Each structure stands twice: as structure tokens, then as C-alpha cells.
N, C-alpha and C. Protein backbone atom coordinates (compact mmCIF):
# COMPACT_ATOMS: atom_id res chain seq x y z
N MET A 1 83.00 87.74 109.20
CA MET A 1 82.72 89.15 109.37
C MET A 1 82.34 89.74 108.02
N GLU A 2 81.56 90.77 108.04
CA GLU A 2 81.13 91.43 106.82
C GLU A 2 81.85 92.76 106.68
N ILE A 3 82.36 93.01 105.47
CA ILE A 3 83.04 94.28 105.21
C ILE A 3 82.44 94.93 103.97
N THR A 4 82.57 96.24 103.91
CA THR A 4 82.17 96.99 102.73
C THR A 4 83.36 97.88 102.35
N LEU A 5 83.69 97.85 101.07
CA LEU A 5 84.75 98.71 100.55
C LEU A 5 84.44 99.04 99.10
N THR A 6 85.17 99.97 98.56
CA THR A 6 85.00 100.33 97.16
C THR A 6 86.21 99.80 96.41
N LEU A 7 85.97 98.92 95.44
CA LEU A 7 87.04 98.31 94.66
C LEU A 7 86.92 98.76 93.22
N ASN A 8 87.93 99.51 92.77
CA ASN A 8 87.96 100.02 91.40
C ASN A 8 86.66 100.73 91.02
N GLY A 9 86.16 101.53 91.96
CA GLY A 9 84.97 102.34 91.71
C GLY A 9 83.65 101.65 92.00
N LYS A 10 83.68 100.39 92.39
CA LYS A 10 82.45 99.64 92.64
C LYS A 10 82.36 99.29 94.13
N LYS A 11 81.25 99.65 94.75
CA LYS A 11 81.06 99.35 96.17
C LYS A 11 80.72 97.87 96.33
N LEU A 12 81.46 97.20 97.22
CA LEU A 12 81.27 95.77 97.48
C LEU A 12 81.01 95.53 98.95
N THR A 13 80.14 94.60 99.24
CA THR A 13 79.96 94.10 100.60
C THR A 13 80.17 92.60 100.52
N ARG A 14 81.11 92.10 101.34
CA ARG A 14 81.46 90.68 101.30
C ARG A 14 81.63 90.15 102.72
N SER A 15 81.37 88.88 102.85
CA SER A 15 81.64 88.16 104.09
C SER A 15 83.05 87.58 103.97
N VAL A 16 83.92 87.86 104.93
CA VAL A 16 85.31 87.40 104.88
C VAL A 16 85.70 86.82 106.24
N GLU A 17 86.71 85.98 106.20
CA GLU A 17 87.30 85.48 107.44
C GLU A 17 88.17 86.59 108.04
N ALA A 18 88.29 86.63 109.34
CA ALA A 18 89.04 87.70 110.01
C ALA A 18 90.51 87.73 109.62
N ASP A 19 91.06 86.58 109.21
CA ASP A 19 92.48 86.54 108.87
C ASP A 19 92.76 86.63 107.37
N THR A 20 91.78 87.03 106.57
CA THR A 20 91.97 87.17 105.13
C THR A 20 92.81 88.40 104.83
N ILE A 21 93.86 88.19 104.05
CA ILE A 21 94.67 89.35 103.67
C ILE A 21 94.09 89.97 102.41
N LEU A 22 94.35 91.25 102.25
CA LEU A 22 93.81 92.01 101.13
C LEU A 22 94.21 91.38 99.79
N LEU A 23 95.43 90.93 99.66
CA LEU A 23 95.90 90.30 98.43
C LEU A 23 94.98 89.15 98.01
N ASP A 24 94.67 88.25 98.92
CA ASP A 24 93.81 87.11 98.60
C ASP A 24 92.40 87.56 98.26
N PHE A 25 91.90 88.53 99.00
CA PHE A 25 90.56 89.07 98.73
C PHE A 25 90.50 89.63 97.31
N LEU A 26 91.50 90.42 96.94
CA LEU A 26 91.51 91.05 95.62
C LEU A 26 91.59 90.02 94.49
N ARG A 27 92.42 89.03 94.66
CA ARG A 27 92.53 87.99 93.64
C ARG A 27 91.22 87.20 93.53
N ASN A 28 90.56 86.96 94.66
CA ASN A 28 89.25 86.29 94.63
C ASN A 28 88.20 87.13 93.92
N GLU A 29 88.40 88.45 93.90
CA GLU A 29 87.47 89.36 93.21
C GLU A 29 87.86 89.55 91.75
N GLY A 30 88.86 88.82 91.28
CA GLY A 30 89.24 88.89 89.87
C GLY A 30 90.32 89.90 89.54
N CYS A 31 90.97 90.45 90.53
CA CYS A 31 92.04 91.43 90.31
C CYS A 31 93.38 90.69 90.22
N TYR A 32 93.64 90.12 89.05
CA TYR A 32 94.82 89.27 88.88
C TYR A 32 96.10 90.04 88.63
N SER A 33 96.01 91.36 88.51
CA SER A 33 97.23 92.16 88.39
C SER A 33 97.99 92.18 89.72
N VAL A 34 97.29 91.93 90.80
CA VAL A 34 97.90 91.93 92.14
C VAL A 34 98.61 90.59 92.30
N LYS A 35 99.93 90.64 92.40
CA LYS A 35 100.73 89.42 92.41
C LYS A 35 101.22 89.07 93.82
N ARG A 36 101.40 87.78 94.03
CA ARG A 36 102.01 87.28 95.28
C ARG A 36 103.48 87.02 94.98
N GLY A 37 104.33 87.67 95.75
CA GLY A 37 105.76 87.48 95.54
C GLY A 37 106.43 86.95 96.79
N CYS A 38 106.48 87.77 97.81
CA CYS A 38 107.26 87.41 99.00
C CYS A 38 106.42 87.11 100.23
N ASP A 39 105.22 87.64 100.29
CA ASP A 39 104.36 87.55 101.48
C ASP A 39 104.98 88.19 102.71
N THR A 40 105.98 89.04 102.52
CA THR A 40 106.64 89.71 103.65
C THR A 40 106.76 91.22 103.45
N THR A 41 106.04 91.78 102.51
CA THR A 41 106.04 93.21 102.18
C THR A 41 107.41 93.72 101.73
N ASN A 42 108.16 92.88 101.04
CA ASN A 42 109.50 93.28 100.60
C ASN A 42 109.67 93.44 99.10
N CYS A 43 108.74 92.94 98.28
CA CYS A 43 109.02 92.92 96.85
C CYS A 43 108.20 93.92 96.03
N GLY A 44 107.09 94.42 96.56
CA GLY A 44 106.29 95.41 95.84
C GLY A 44 105.33 94.85 94.82
N LEU A 45 105.32 93.55 94.59
CA LEU A 45 104.47 92.95 93.55
C LEU A 45 102.98 93.09 93.85
N CYS A 46 102.64 93.22 95.11
CA CYS A 46 101.23 93.25 95.52
C CYS A 46 100.71 94.67 95.74
N THR A 47 101.41 95.67 95.23
CA THR A 47 101.04 97.06 95.48
C THR A 47 99.68 97.41 94.87
N VAL A 48 98.84 98.03 95.69
CA VAL A 48 97.55 98.58 95.27
C VAL A 48 97.44 99.96 95.90
N PHE A 49 96.43 100.71 95.51
CA PHE A 49 96.17 102.00 96.16
C PHE A 49 95.04 101.83 97.16
N MET A 50 95.24 102.36 98.34
CA MET A 50 94.16 102.46 99.31
C MET A 50 93.98 103.95 99.55
N ASP A 51 92.82 104.45 99.18
CA ASP A 51 92.56 105.89 99.26
C ASP A 51 93.66 106.67 98.52
N ASP A 52 94.03 106.17 97.35
CA ASP A 52 94.99 106.79 96.44
C ASP A 52 96.44 106.77 96.92
N MET A 53 96.73 106.01 97.95
CA MET A 53 98.10 105.87 98.45
C MET A 53 98.54 104.42 98.27
N PRO A 54 99.79 104.18 97.85
CA PRO A 54 100.22 102.80 97.65
C PRO A 54 100.35 102.04 98.97
N VAL A 55 99.84 100.81 98.98
CA VAL A 55 99.98 99.91 100.12
C VAL A 55 100.34 98.53 99.59
N LEU A 56 100.96 97.74 100.43
CA LEU A 56 101.32 96.37 100.08
C LEU A 56 100.21 95.45 100.58
N SER A 57 99.47 94.89 99.66
CA SER A 57 98.28 94.13 100.02
C SER A 57 98.58 92.80 100.69
N CYS A 58 99.83 92.31 100.60
CA CYS A 58 100.15 91.04 101.26
C CYS A 58 100.32 91.22 102.77
N GLY A 59 100.45 92.44 103.22
CA GLY A 59 100.66 92.69 104.64
C GLY A 59 99.50 93.40 105.31
N LEU A 60 98.34 93.39 104.67
CA LEU A 60 97.19 94.14 105.19
C LEU A 60 95.97 93.22 105.25
N LEU A 61 95.39 93.11 106.41
CA LEU A 61 94.15 92.36 106.52
C LEU A 61 93.05 93.11 105.79
N VAL A 62 92.20 92.37 105.09
CA VAL A 62 91.13 93.02 104.34
C VAL A 62 90.20 93.78 105.28
N ALA A 63 90.07 93.34 106.51
CA ALA A 63 89.23 94.04 107.48
C ALA A 63 89.71 95.47 107.69
N ARG A 64 91.02 95.72 107.57
CA ARG A 64 91.56 97.07 107.72
C ARG A 64 91.24 97.95 106.51
N ALA A 65 90.87 97.32 105.41
CA ALA A 65 90.50 98.07 104.20
C ALA A 65 89.01 98.42 104.18
N ALA A 66 88.26 97.90 105.12
CA ALA A 66 86.82 98.18 105.17
C ALA A 66 86.59 99.69 105.24
N GLY A 67 85.66 100.15 104.40
CA GLY A 67 85.33 101.57 104.36
C GLY A 67 86.25 102.40 103.50
N HIS A 68 87.25 101.78 102.92
CA HIS A 68 88.23 102.50 102.11
C HIS A 68 88.01 102.26 100.63
N LYS A 69 88.69 103.07 99.83
CA LYS A 69 88.69 102.93 98.38
C LYS A 69 89.96 102.18 97.99
N ILE A 70 89.80 101.04 97.34
CA ILE A 70 90.93 100.24 96.89
C ILE A 70 90.97 100.29 95.36
N THR A 71 92.14 100.57 94.81
CA THR A 71 92.30 100.62 93.37
C THR A 71 93.44 99.70 92.98
N THR A 72 93.16 98.82 92.03
CA THR A 72 94.19 97.94 91.47
C THR A 72 94.48 98.42 90.06
N MET A 73 95.41 97.76 89.39
CA MET A 73 95.70 98.14 88.02
C MET A 73 94.48 97.97 87.12
N GLU A 74 93.60 97.04 87.45
CA GLU A 74 92.38 96.88 86.67
C GLU A 74 91.54 98.15 86.69
N GLY A 75 91.65 98.94 87.73
CA GLY A 75 90.92 100.19 87.83
C GLY A 75 91.63 101.38 87.22
N LEU A 76 92.83 101.15 86.71
CA LEU A 76 93.64 102.24 86.12
C LEU A 76 94.10 101.85 84.71
N GLN A 77 93.26 101.15 83.97
CA GLN A 77 93.67 100.58 82.70
C GLN A 77 94.27 101.59 81.72
N LYS A 78 93.63 102.72 81.51
CA LYS A 78 94.13 103.68 80.52
C LYS A 78 95.49 104.23 80.93
N GLU A 79 95.57 104.70 82.15
CA GLU A 79 96.81 105.29 82.65
C GLU A 79 97.93 104.23 82.72
N ALA A 80 97.59 103.04 83.17
CA ALA A 80 98.58 101.97 83.28
C ALA A 80 99.07 101.55 81.89
N ALA A 81 98.18 101.48 80.93
CA ALA A 81 98.58 101.10 79.56
C ALA A 81 99.48 102.17 78.95
N GLU A 82 99.16 103.44 79.17
CA GLU A 82 100.00 104.51 78.66
C GLU A 82 101.41 104.39 79.23
N PHE A 83 101.48 104.27 80.53
CA PHE A 83 102.78 104.19 81.18
C PHE A 83 103.51 102.90 80.82
N GLY A 84 102.80 101.78 80.80
CA GLY A 84 103.40 100.49 80.48
C GLY A 84 104.09 100.48 79.13
N ALA A 85 103.56 101.23 78.18
CA ALA A 85 104.17 101.30 76.85
C ALA A 85 105.57 101.92 76.93
N PHE A 86 105.77 102.84 77.84
CA PHE A 86 107.09 103.47 77.99
C PHE A 86 108.08 102.50 78.62
N ILE A 87 107.61 101.66 79.53
CA ILE A 87 108.46 100.63 80.13
C ILE A 87 108.84 99.61 79.05
N ALA A 88 107.85 99.18 78.27
CA ALA A 88 108.10 98.21 77.20
C ALA A 88 109.07 98.77 76.16
N ASP A 89 108.94 100.05 75.85
CA ASP A 89 109.81 100.69 74.87
C ASP A 89 111.28 100.61 75.28
N GLN A 90 111.52 100.54 76.59
CA GLN A 90 112.89 100.47 77.10
C GLN A 90 113.36 99.02 77.29
N GLY A 91 112.52 98.06 76.93
CA GLY A 91 112.89 96.66 77.10
C GLY A 91 112.93 96.23 78.55
N ALA A 92 112.19 96.92 79.40
CA ALA A 92 112.25 96.67 80.84
C ALA A 92 111.11 95.81 81.34
N GLU A 93 110.48 95.06 80.45
CA GLU A 93 109.38 94.20 80.87
C GLU A 93 109.65 92.76 80.49
N GLN A 94 110.85 92.32 80.70
CA GLN A 94 111.29 91.03 80.19
C GLN A 94 110.33 89.90 80.53
N CYS A 95 110.10 89.61 81.78
CA CYS A 95 109.14 88.55 82.11
C CYS A 95 107.77 89.13 82.44
N GLY A 96 107.72 90.39 82.83
CA GLY A 96 106.46 91.06 83.10
C GLY A 96 105.89 90.84 84.49
N PHE A 97 106.49 89.97 85.29
CA PHE A 97 105.92 89.65 86.59
C PHE A 97 105.91 90.86 87.53
N CYS A 98 106.94 91.68 87.47
CA CYS A 98 107.02 92.83 88.38
C CYS A 98 106.24 94.03 87.87
N ASN A 99 105.81 94.00 86.60
CA ASN A 99 105.19 95.18 86.00
C ASN A 99 104.02 95.77 86.77
N PRO A 100 103.04 94.98 87.21
CA PRO A 100 101.92 95.62 87.92
C PRO A 100 102.36 96.41 89.16
N GLY A 101 103.21 95.82 89.99
CA GLY A 101 103.67 96.54 91.17
C GLY A 101 104.51 97.75 90.82
N MET A 102 105.37 97.58 89.83
CA MET A 102 106.22 98.68 89.38
C MET A 102 105.36 99.81 88.82
N ILE A 103 104.38 99.47 88.01
CA ILE A 103 103.50 100.48 87.41
C ILE A 103 102.70 101.19 88.49
N MET A 104 102.15 100.43 89.44
CA MET A 104 101.36 101.06 90.50
C MET A 104 102.21 102.03 91.31
N ASN A 105 103.43 101.64 91.64
CA ASN A 105 104.30 102.53 92.42
C ASN A 105 104.76 103.73 91.61
N ALA A 106 105.04 103.53 90.34
CA ALA A 106 105.44 104.66 89.50
C ALA A 106 104.29 105.65 89.34
N LEU A 107 103.07 105.14 89.15
CA LEU A 107 101.91 106.03 89.04
C LEU A 107 101.68 106.78 90.35
N ALA A 108 101.86 106.10 91.48
CA ALA A 108 101.72 106.76 92.78
C ALA A 108 102.74 107.89 92.91
N LEU A 109 103.97 107.61 92.51
CA LEU A 109 105.02 108.64 92.55
C LEU A 109 104.61 109.84 91.71
N MET A 110 104.15 109.59 90.49
CA MET A 110 103.83 110.70 89.59
C MET A 110 102.58 111.46 90.04
N HIS A 111 101.68 110.80 90.74
CA HIS A 111 100.53 111.52 91.30
C HIS A 111 100.99 112.43 92.43
N GLU A 112 101.93 111.93 93.22
CA GLU A 112 102.44 112.68 94.37
C GLU A 112 103.43 113.76 93.96
N ASN A 113 104.25 113.46 92.95
CA ASN A 113 105.32 114.36 92.55
C ASN A 113 105.45 114.30 91.02
N PRO A 114 104.76 115.17 90.30
CA PRO A 114 104.74 115.09 88.83
C PRO A 114 106.10 115.31 88.15
N GLU A 115 107.05 115.89 88.84
CA GLU A 115 108.37 116.14 88.25
C GLU A 115 109.48 115.68 89.20
N PRO A 116 109.56 114.38 89.45
CA PRO A 116 110.58 113.89 90.38
C PRO A 116 111.97 113.90 89.76
N THR A 117 112.96 114.02 90.62
CA THR A 117 114.34 113.90 90.17
C THR A 117 114.66 112.41 90.01
N GLU A 118 115.80 112.13 89.40
CA GLU A 118 116.21 110.73 89.24
C GLU A 118 116.35 110.05 90.61
N GLU A 119 116.91 110.76 91.57
CA GLU A 119 117.08 110.20 92.91
C GLU A 119 115.72 109.92 93.57
N GLU A 120 114.78 110.81 93.40
CA GLU A 120 113.44 110.60 93.96
C GLU A 120 112.76 109.40 93.33
N ILE A 121 112.96 109.20 92.04
CA ILE A 121 112.39 108.03 91.37
C ILE A 121 113.00 106.76 91.95
N LYS A 122 114.32 106.74 92.05
CA LYS A 122 115.01 105.57 92.59
C LYS A 122 114.57 105.26 94.02
N GLU A 123 114.43 106.30 94.82
CA GLU A 123 114.01 106.12 96.22
C GLU A 123 112.59 105.55 96.29
N PHE A 124 111.70 106.07 95.48
CA PHE A 124 110.30 105.64 95.51
C PHE A 124 110.14 104.20 95.05
N LEU A 125 110.98 103.77 94.12
CA LEU A 125 110.87 102.43 93.56
C LEU A 125 111.78 101.41 94.25
N ALA A 126 112.45 101.82 95.31
CA ALA A 126 113.42 100.94 95.97
C ALA A 126 112.80 99.63 96.47
N GLY A 127 111.53 99.60 96.79
CA GLY A 127 110.90 98.40 97.31
C GLY A 127 110.32 97.48 96.25
N ASN A 128 110.65 97.69 94.99
CA ASN A 128 110.12 96.87 93.91
C ASN A 128 111.19 95.90 93.41
N LEU A 129 110.89 94.62 93.52
CA LEU A 129 111.81 93.60 93.09
C LEU A 129 111.61 93.27 91.62
N CYS A 130 112.70 93.30 90.87
CA CYS A 130 112.70 92.88 89.46
C CYS A 130 113.92 92.01 89.29
N ARG A 131 113.70 90.76 88.95
CA ARG A 131 114.83 89.83 88.82
C ARG A 131 115.41 89.81 87.41
N CYS A 132 114.75 90.43 86.45
CA CYS A 132 115.20 90.34 85.05
C CYS A 132 116.09 91.49 84.62
N SER A 133 115.88 92.66 85.19
CA SER A 133 116.59 93.83 84.67
C SER A 133 117.39 94.51 85.77
N GLY A 134 118.16 95.47 85.36
CA GLY A 134 118.95 96.24 86.31
C GLY A 134 118.27 97.53 86.70
N TYR A 135 116.98 97.65 86.45
CA TYR A 135 116.16 98.81 86.81
C TYR A 135 116.42 100.04 85.96
N GLU A 136 117.47 100.04 85.16
CA GLU A 136 117.76 101.22 84.33
C GLU A 136 116.68 101.43 83.28
N GLY A 137 116.15 100.36 82.71
CA GLY A 137 115.08 100.48 81.73
C GLY A 137 113.82 101.08 82.34
N GLN A 138 113.49 100.63 83.55
CA GLN A 138 112.33 101.21 84.23
C GLN A 138 112.55 102.69 84.52
N LEU A 139 113.75 103.02 84.96
CA LEU A 139 114.07 104.42 85.24
C LEU A 139 113.93 105.27 83.98
N ARG A 140 114.50 104.81 82.86
CA ARG A 140 114.38 105.56 81.60
C ARG A 140 112.92 105.65 81.16
N GLY A 141 112.17 104.56 81.32
CA GLY A 141 110.76 104.57 80.95
C GLY A 141 109.98 105.60 81.75
N ILE A 142 110.24 105.67 83.04
CA ILE A 142 109.56 106.65 83.90
C ILE A 142 109.94 108.07 83.48
N GLN A 143 111.23 108.29 83.25
CA GLN A 143 111.67 109.63 82.84
C GLN A 143 111.06 110.03 81.50
N ASN A 144 111.00 109.10 80.56
CA ASN A 144 110.40 109.39 79.25
C ASN A 144 108.90 109.65 79.37
N PHE A 145 108.23 108.90 80.23
CA PHE A 145 106.79 109.09 80.43
C PHE A 145 106.52 110.47 81.03
N ILE A 146 107.33 110.85 82.02
CA ILE A 146 107.17 112.17 82.65
C ILE A 146 107.38 113.28 81.62
N ALA A 147 108.40 113.14 80.78
CA ALA A 147 108.66 114.15 79.74
C ALA A 147 107.49 114.21 78.76
N TRP A 148 106.94 113.06 78.39
CA TRP A 148 105.80 113.00 77.47
C TRP A 148 104.57 113.67 78.08
N LYS A 149 104.30 113.38 79.36
CA LYS A 149 103.14 114.00 80.04
C LYS A 149 103.33 115.51 80.12
N LYS A 150 104.54 115.95 80.39
CA LYS A 150 104.82 117.39 80.48
C LYS A 150 104.61 118.05 79.12
N ALA A 151 105.06 117.42 78.05
CA ALA A 151 104.87 117.96 76.70
C ALA A 151 103.39 118.02 76.34
N GLN A 152 102.62 117.01 76.75
CA GLN A 152 101.18 117.00 76.50
C GLN A 152 100.50 118.16 77.22
N ALA A 153 100.90 118.41 78.45
CA ALA A 153 100.29 119.48 79.24
C ALA A 153 100.60 120.85 78.64
N GLN A 154 101.77 121.00 78.03
CA GLN A 154 102.16 122.27 77.46
C GLN A 154 101.54 122.51 76.08
N ALA A 155 101.11 121.42 75.44
CA ALA A 155 100.54 121.55 74.08
C ALA A 155 99.12 122.06 74.09
């Protein structure tokens, strides 16, 4: 089957098998930030944006993404790098495997709610698996990033 979608701002038309999942399609297109973790939509490692909303690409057929805008971390380099520095500053990127999914979900949260409470941050990130840390570093990194963005806006 042939599909057309917009990937990181570039319109693509590709021939795909009907059972191709979005995760595999994206990795075949060179989007290596999208990670395979559980294949059951439980770990958050494969998070991408579809029409600016986070989705788990391991549980979505690429055919369902046809006609939509898909954004991976490769399409958000500046924003992801800014935010990633705050995670690194807290020592919360020990192995780095969870970082792309964590960053994508944190950015989605901040786009949706620029001033979330600690509980809202925890709730939004509940589906992200990190085996190295206790999530406190990520939480502090998100809070520090939000404070930094707020200070920038006021300056």
C-alpha cells in the first residue's frame, strides 16, 4: 500500500506493507531516536508526536499515520537539546536509552501545560520506563527547565 505523511516537516510518499508499525517505518527513514523497548506500549521509549500529540509508535500501524504530521526528536533538535541539557545537569541520563521518549513526553507536557505542578509532571511521565534512575533527576530537570523558560519569557 502507498501512504503519504509529513515526517519532521518533509512530505513523504512510501510503499509499505499493511502490517508495518510506525516505529519500524520511522527507523527505516533514519529516525534513530525512536527506540524499541517493550513492543507493548508500556515503556514510552517509542514516543513521537502525531499532529503535535504524543503517541506510542510501537502500537500504531503506519497506515494509520497516513495524512498526518509525524515529529520525532530529529525534528525537534533545538528544543530537545535545550531540555536535554537540564536532564543531564541532574545526572538523570545515566545510560541515555530512555532519554528520547522522556524528552518527547516532557516536551509534549510543556506544550500542553507550560506551568505544570509536580503531580501533573509525575502523572504525564508515568508511562516512561527508566531503569537507571529513580525519576527524581528527570523531575528536577523538568522543573528547572520550566523555571528557565519562564525567566526567559519574562526577560
